[in-house]
mmCIF file of C-alpha atoms in Angstrom:
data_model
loop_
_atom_site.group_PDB
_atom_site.id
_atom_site.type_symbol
_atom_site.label_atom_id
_atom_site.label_comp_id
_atom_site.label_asym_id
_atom_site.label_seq_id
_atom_site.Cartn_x
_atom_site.Cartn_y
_atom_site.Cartn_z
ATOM 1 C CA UNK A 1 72.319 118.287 0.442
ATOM 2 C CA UNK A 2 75.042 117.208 2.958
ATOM 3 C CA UNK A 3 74.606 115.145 6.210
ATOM 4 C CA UNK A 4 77.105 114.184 8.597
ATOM 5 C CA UNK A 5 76.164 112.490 11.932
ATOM 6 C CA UNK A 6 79.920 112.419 12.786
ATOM 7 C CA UNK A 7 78.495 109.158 14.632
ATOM 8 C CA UNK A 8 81.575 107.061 12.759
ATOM 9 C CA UNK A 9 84.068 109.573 11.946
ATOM 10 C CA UNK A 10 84.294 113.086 10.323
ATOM 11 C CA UNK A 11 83.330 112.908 6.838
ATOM 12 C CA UNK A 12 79.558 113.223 5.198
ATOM 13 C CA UNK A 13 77.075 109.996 5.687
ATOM 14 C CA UNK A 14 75.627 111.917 2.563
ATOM 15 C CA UNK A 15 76.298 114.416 0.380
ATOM 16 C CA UNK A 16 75.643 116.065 -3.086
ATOM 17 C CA UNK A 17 79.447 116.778 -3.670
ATOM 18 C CA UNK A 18 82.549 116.133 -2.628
ATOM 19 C CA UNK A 19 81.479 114.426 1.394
ATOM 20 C CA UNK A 20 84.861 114.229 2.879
ATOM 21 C CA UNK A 21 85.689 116.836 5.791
ATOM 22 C CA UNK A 22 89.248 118.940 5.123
ATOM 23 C CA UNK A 23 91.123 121.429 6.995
ATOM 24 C CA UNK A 24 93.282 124.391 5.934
ATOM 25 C CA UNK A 25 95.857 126.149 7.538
ATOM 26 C CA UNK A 26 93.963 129.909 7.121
ATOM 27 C CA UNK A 27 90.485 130.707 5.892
ATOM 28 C CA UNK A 28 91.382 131.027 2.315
ATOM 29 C CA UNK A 29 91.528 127.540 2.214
ATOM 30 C CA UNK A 30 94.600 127.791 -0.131
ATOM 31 C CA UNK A 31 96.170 124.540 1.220
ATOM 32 C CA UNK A 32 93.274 121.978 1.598
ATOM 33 C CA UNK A 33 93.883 118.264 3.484
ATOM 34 C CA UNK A 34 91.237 115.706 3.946
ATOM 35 C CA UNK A 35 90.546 115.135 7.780
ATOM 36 C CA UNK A 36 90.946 117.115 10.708
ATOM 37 C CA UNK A 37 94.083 119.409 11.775
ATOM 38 C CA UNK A 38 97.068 117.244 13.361
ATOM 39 C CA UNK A 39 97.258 119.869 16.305
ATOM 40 C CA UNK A 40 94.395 117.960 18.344
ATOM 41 C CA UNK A 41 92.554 121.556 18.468
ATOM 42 C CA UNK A 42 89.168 119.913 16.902
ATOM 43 C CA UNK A 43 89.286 116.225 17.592
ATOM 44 C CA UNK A 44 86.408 113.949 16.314
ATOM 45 C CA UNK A 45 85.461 111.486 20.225
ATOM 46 C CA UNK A 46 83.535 108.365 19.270
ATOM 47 C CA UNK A 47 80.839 109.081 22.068
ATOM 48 C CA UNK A 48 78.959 111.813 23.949
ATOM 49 C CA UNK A 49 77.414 113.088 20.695
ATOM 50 C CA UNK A 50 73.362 112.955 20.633
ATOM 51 C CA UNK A 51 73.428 109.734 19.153
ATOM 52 C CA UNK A 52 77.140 108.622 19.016
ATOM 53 C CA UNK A 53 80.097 110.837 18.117
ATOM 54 C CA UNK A 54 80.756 114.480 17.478
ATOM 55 C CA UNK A 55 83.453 116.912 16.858
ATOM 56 C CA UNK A 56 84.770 118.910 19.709
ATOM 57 C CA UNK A 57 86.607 121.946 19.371
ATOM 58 C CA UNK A 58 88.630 122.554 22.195
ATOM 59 C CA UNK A 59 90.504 126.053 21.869
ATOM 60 C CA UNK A 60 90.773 129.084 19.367
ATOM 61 C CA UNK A 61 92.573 127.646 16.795
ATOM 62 C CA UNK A 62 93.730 129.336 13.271
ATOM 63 C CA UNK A 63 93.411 126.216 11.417
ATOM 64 C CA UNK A 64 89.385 125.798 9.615
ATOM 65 C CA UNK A 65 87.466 122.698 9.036
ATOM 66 C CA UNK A 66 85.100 122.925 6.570
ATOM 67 C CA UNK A 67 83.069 121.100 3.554
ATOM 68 C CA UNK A 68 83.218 121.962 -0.015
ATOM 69 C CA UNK A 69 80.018 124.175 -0.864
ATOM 70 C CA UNK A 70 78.806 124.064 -4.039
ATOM 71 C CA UNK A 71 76.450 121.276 -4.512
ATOM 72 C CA UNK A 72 77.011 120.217 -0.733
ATOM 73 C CA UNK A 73 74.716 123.546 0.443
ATOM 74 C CA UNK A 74 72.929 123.476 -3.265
ATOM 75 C CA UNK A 75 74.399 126.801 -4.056
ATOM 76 C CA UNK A 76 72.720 128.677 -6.517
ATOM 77 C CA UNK A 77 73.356 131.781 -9.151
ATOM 78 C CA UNK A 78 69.759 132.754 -8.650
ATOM 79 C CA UNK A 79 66.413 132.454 -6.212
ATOM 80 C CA UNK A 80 68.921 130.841 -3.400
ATOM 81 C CA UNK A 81 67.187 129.236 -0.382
ATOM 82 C CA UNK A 82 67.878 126.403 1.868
ATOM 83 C CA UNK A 83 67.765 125.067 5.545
ATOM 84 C CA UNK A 84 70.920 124.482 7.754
ATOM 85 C CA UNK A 85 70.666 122.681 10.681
ATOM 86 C CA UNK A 86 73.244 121.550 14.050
ATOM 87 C CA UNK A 87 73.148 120.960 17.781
ATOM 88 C CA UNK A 88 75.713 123.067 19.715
ATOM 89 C CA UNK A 89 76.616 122.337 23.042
ATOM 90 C CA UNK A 90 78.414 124.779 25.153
ATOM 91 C CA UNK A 91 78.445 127.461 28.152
ATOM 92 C CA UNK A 92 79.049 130.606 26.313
ATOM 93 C CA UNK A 93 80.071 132.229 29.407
ATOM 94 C CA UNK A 94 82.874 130.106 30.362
ATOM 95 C CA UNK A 95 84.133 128.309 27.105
ATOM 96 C CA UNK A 96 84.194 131.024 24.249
ATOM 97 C CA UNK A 97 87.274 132.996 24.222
ATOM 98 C CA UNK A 98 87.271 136.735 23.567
ATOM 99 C CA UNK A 99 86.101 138.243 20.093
ATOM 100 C CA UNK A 100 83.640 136.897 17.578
ATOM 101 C CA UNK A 101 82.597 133.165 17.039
ATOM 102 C CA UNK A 102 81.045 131.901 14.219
ATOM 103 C CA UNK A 103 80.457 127.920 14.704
ATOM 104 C CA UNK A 104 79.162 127.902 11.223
ATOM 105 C CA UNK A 105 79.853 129.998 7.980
ATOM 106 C CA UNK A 106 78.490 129.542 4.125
ATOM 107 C CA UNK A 107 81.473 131.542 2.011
ATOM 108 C CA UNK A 108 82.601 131.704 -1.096
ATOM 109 C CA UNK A 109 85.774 132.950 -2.111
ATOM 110 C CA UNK A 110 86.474 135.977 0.169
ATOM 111 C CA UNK A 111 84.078 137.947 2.940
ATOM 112 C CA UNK A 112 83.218 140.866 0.939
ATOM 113 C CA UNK A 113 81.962 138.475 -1.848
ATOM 114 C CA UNK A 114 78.762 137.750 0.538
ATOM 115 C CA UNK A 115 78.332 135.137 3.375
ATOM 116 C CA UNK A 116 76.129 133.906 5.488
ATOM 117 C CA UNK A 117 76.724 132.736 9.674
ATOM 118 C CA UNK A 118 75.777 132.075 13.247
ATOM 119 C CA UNK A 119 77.265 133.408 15.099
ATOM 120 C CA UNK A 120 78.228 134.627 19.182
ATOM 121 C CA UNK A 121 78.750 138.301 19.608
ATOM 122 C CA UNK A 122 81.488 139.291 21.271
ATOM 123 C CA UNK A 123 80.650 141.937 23.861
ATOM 124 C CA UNK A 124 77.559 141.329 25.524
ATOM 125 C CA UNK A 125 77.040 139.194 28.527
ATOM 126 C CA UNK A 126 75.165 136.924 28.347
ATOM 127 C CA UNK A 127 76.951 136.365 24.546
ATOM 128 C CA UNK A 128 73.891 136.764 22.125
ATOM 129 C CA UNK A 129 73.800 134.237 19.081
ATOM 130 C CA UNK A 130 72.358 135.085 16.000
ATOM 131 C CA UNK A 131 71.825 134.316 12.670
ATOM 132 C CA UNK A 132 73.592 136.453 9.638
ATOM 133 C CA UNK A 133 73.418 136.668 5.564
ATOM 134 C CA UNK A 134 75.420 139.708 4.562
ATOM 135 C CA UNK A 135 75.820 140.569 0.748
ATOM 136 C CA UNK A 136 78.688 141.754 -1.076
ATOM 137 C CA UNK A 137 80.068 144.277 1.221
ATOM 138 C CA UNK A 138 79.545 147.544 -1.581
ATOM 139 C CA UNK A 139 75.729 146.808 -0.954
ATOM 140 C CA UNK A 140 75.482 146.468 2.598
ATOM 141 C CA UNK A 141 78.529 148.602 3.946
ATOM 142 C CA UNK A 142 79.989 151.415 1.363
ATOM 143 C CA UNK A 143 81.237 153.072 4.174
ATOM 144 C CA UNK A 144 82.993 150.626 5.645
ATOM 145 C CA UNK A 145 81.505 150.424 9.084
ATOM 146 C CA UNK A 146 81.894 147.959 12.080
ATOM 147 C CA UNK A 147 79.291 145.419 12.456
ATOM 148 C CA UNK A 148 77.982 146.519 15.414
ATOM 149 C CA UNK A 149 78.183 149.726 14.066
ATOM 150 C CA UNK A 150 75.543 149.345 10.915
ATOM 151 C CA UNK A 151 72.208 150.494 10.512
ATOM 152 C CA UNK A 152 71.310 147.899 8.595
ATOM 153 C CA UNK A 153 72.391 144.827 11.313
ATOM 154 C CA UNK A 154 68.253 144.960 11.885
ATOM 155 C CA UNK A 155 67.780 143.600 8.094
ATOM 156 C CA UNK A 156 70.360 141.461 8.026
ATOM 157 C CA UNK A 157 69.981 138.767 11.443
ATOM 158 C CA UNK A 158 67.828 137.000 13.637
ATOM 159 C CA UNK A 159 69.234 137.585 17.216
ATOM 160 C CA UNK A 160 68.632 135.930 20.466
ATOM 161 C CA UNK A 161 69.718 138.198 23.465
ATOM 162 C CA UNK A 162 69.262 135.162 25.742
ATOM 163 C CA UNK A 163 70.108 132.338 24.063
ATOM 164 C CA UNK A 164 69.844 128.181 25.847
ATOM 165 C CA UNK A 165 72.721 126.952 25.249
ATOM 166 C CA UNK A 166 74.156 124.758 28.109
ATOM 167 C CA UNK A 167 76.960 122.437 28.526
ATOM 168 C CA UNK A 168 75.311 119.631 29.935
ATOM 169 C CA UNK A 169 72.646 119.055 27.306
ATOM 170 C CA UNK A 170 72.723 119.729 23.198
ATOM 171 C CA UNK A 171 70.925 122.950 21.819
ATOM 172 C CA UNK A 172 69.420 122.818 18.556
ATOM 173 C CA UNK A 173 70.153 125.775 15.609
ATOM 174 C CA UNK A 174 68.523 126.197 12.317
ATOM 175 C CA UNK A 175 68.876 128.537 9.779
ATOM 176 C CA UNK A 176 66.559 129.062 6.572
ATOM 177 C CA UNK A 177 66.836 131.491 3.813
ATOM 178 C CA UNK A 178 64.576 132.116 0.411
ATOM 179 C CA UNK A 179 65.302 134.900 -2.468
ATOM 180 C CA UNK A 180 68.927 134.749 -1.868
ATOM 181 C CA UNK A 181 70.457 136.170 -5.226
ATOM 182 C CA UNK A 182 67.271 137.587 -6.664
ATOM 183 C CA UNK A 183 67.679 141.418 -7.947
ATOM 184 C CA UNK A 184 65.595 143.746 -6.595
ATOM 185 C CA UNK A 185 63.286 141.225 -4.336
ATOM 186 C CA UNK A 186 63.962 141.055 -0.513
ATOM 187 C CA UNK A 187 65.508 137.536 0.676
ATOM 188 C CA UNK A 188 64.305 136.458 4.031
ATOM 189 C CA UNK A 189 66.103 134.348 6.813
ATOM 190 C CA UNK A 190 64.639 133.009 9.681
ATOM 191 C CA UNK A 191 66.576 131.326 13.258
ATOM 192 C CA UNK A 192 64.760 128.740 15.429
ATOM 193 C CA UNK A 193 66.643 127.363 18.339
ATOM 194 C CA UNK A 194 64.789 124.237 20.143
ATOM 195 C CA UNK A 195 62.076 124.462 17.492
ATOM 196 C CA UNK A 196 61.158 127.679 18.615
ATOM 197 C CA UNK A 197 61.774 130.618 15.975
ATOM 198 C CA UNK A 198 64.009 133.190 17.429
ATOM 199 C CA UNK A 199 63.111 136.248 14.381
ATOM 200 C CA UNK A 200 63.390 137.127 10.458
ATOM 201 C CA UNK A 201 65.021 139.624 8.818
ATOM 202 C CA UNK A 202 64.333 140.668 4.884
ATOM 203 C CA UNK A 203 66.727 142.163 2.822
ATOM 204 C CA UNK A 204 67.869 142.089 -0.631
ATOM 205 C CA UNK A 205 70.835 139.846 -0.817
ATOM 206 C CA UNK A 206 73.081 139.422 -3.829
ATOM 207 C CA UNK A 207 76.417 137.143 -3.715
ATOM 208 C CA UNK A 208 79.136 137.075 -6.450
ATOM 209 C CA UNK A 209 80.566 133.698 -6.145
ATOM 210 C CA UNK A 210 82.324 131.687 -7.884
ATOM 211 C CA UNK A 211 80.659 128.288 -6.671
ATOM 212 C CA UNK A 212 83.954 125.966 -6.752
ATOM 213 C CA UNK A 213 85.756 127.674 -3.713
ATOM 214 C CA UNK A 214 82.770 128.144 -1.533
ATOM 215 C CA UNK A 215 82.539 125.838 1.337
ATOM 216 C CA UNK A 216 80.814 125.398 4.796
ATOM 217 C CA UNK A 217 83.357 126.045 7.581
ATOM 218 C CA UNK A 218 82.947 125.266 11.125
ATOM 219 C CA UNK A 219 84.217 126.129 14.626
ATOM 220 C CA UNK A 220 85.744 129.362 13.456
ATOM 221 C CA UNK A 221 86.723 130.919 16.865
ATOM 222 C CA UNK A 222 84.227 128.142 18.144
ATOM 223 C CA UNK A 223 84.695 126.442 21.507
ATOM 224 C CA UNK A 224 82.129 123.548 22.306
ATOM 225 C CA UNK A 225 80.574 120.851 20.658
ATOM 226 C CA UNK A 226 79.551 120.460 16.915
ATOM 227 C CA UNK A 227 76.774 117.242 16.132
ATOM 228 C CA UNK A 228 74.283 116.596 13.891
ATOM 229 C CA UNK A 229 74.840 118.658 10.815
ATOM 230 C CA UNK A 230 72.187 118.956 7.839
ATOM 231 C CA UNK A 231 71.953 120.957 4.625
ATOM 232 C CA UNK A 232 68.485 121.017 2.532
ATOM 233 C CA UNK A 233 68.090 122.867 -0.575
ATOM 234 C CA UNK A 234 64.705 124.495 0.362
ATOM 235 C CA UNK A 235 63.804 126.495 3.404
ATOM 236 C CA UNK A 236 61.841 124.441 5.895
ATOM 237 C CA UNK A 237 58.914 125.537 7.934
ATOM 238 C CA UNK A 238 58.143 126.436 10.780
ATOM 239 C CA UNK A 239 55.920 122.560 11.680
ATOM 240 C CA UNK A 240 59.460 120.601 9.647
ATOM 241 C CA UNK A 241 61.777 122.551 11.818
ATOM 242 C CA UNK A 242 59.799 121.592 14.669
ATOM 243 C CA UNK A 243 59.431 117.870 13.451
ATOM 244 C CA UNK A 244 62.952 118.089 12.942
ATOM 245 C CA UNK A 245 64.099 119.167 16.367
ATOM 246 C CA UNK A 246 61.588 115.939 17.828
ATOM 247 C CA UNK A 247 62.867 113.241 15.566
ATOM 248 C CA UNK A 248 65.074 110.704 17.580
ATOM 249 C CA UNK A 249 66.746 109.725 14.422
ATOM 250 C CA UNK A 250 70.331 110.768 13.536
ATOM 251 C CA UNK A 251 70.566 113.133 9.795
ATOM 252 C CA UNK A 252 72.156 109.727 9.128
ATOM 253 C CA UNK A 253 68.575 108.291 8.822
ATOM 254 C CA UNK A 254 67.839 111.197 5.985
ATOM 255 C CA UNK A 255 70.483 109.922 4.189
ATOM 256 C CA UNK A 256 69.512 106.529 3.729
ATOM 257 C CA UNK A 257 65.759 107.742 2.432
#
């Protein structure tokens, strides 16, 4: 489990692991440092969060921020599942620059290895969002296709085509998942923005990680707000997610039960 309200700095008000935020200079993360990147790109402002502060990422950047994985996302070898939660808060229209975004990503230690993100598509207007698990890449793409290219895209994300997201008011996004890493059994994944469930996709979906260099990133390609993050390790439903999206507490509250 990992919670970070972000209310009083960067790092975790909880987590199962290591709870401090780092950055690294390229995604493999080769060159870790506690905090965020020196270049003012992401900067961490004291107010204008839901409940207090947030991280705002102002421009493409190169640099990643990201949490260790492992016990932080409750990473597992076998029968995988788990809720991620945020609030985003952006115009897609005007603030995301050209290509792919992904404000969050679960990865181990390279892409092909199996991942899971949201993320903003990068040639539709309006931008669709959607939810992703992809497994290792010789069991989803042997022929080495483009993403918006694959068959199987329809087994593998949620999508919204008209996604809410605004930048004068906070949009909730949560992600569950069951049956990751279990052989021959479809996993499922389900999106909710609001409280409202976007779709579900089922698919088998086998990783090959190795646990210790896994992490949860954030803001890759992402312009926008970031607030509010929370990692369970069990898949909520449908009545929690909406419970969730109505509390008025911070995730800092579910770290203090």
């Amino acid at each position: 489990m990992l919670a970070a309200s972000f209310d009083n700095g960067v790092d975790a008000d909880y987590a199962s692991g290591d709870g401090r935020l780092y950055h690294a200079s390229t995604a493999a993360r080769l060159d870790k440092q506690p905090g965020l990147p020196v270049s003012g790109l992401v900067k961490h402002l004291p107010s204008g969060g839901r409940a207090g502060g947030m991280l705002a990422f102002t421009k493409k950047m190169k640099p990643v921020v990201f949490f260790e994985g492992g016990p932080n996302i409750a990473h597992s070898p076998s029968d995988w599942q788990g809720t991620v939660s945020f609030w985003l808060r952006l115009n897609p229209e005007k603030d995301l620059e050209p290509g792919y975004c992904d404000p969050l990503q679960l990865v181990g230690q390279a892409w092909d290895n199996g991942h899971m993100f949201a993320e903003f598509s990068k040639d539709h207007t309006p931008r669709r969002f959607r939810f992703a698990i992809r497994p290792v890449k010789q069991l989803w793409n042997p022929e080495n296709l483009k993403w918006e290219e694959s068959p199987e895209k329809p087994r593998l994300m949620a999508e919204s085509e008209a996604p809410p997201f605004r930048s004068d008011r906070w949009t909730h996004v949560v992600m569950t998942f069951t049956g990751v890493n279990v052989k021959g059994k479809e996993a499922e994944g389900a999106l909710y923005l609001d409280g409202k469930e976007v779709g579900r996709f089922r698919r088998e979906q086998l990783f090959d990680w190795d646990a210790s260099r896994s992490a949860l990133t954030l803001g890759v390609s992402y312009v926008g707000g970031l607030d509010e993050l929370l990692v369970l390790n069990r898949a909520l439903t449908s009545a929690e997610v909406v419970s969730l999206h109505q509390s008025p507490h911070s995730v800092a509250e579910f770290a203090r039960k």
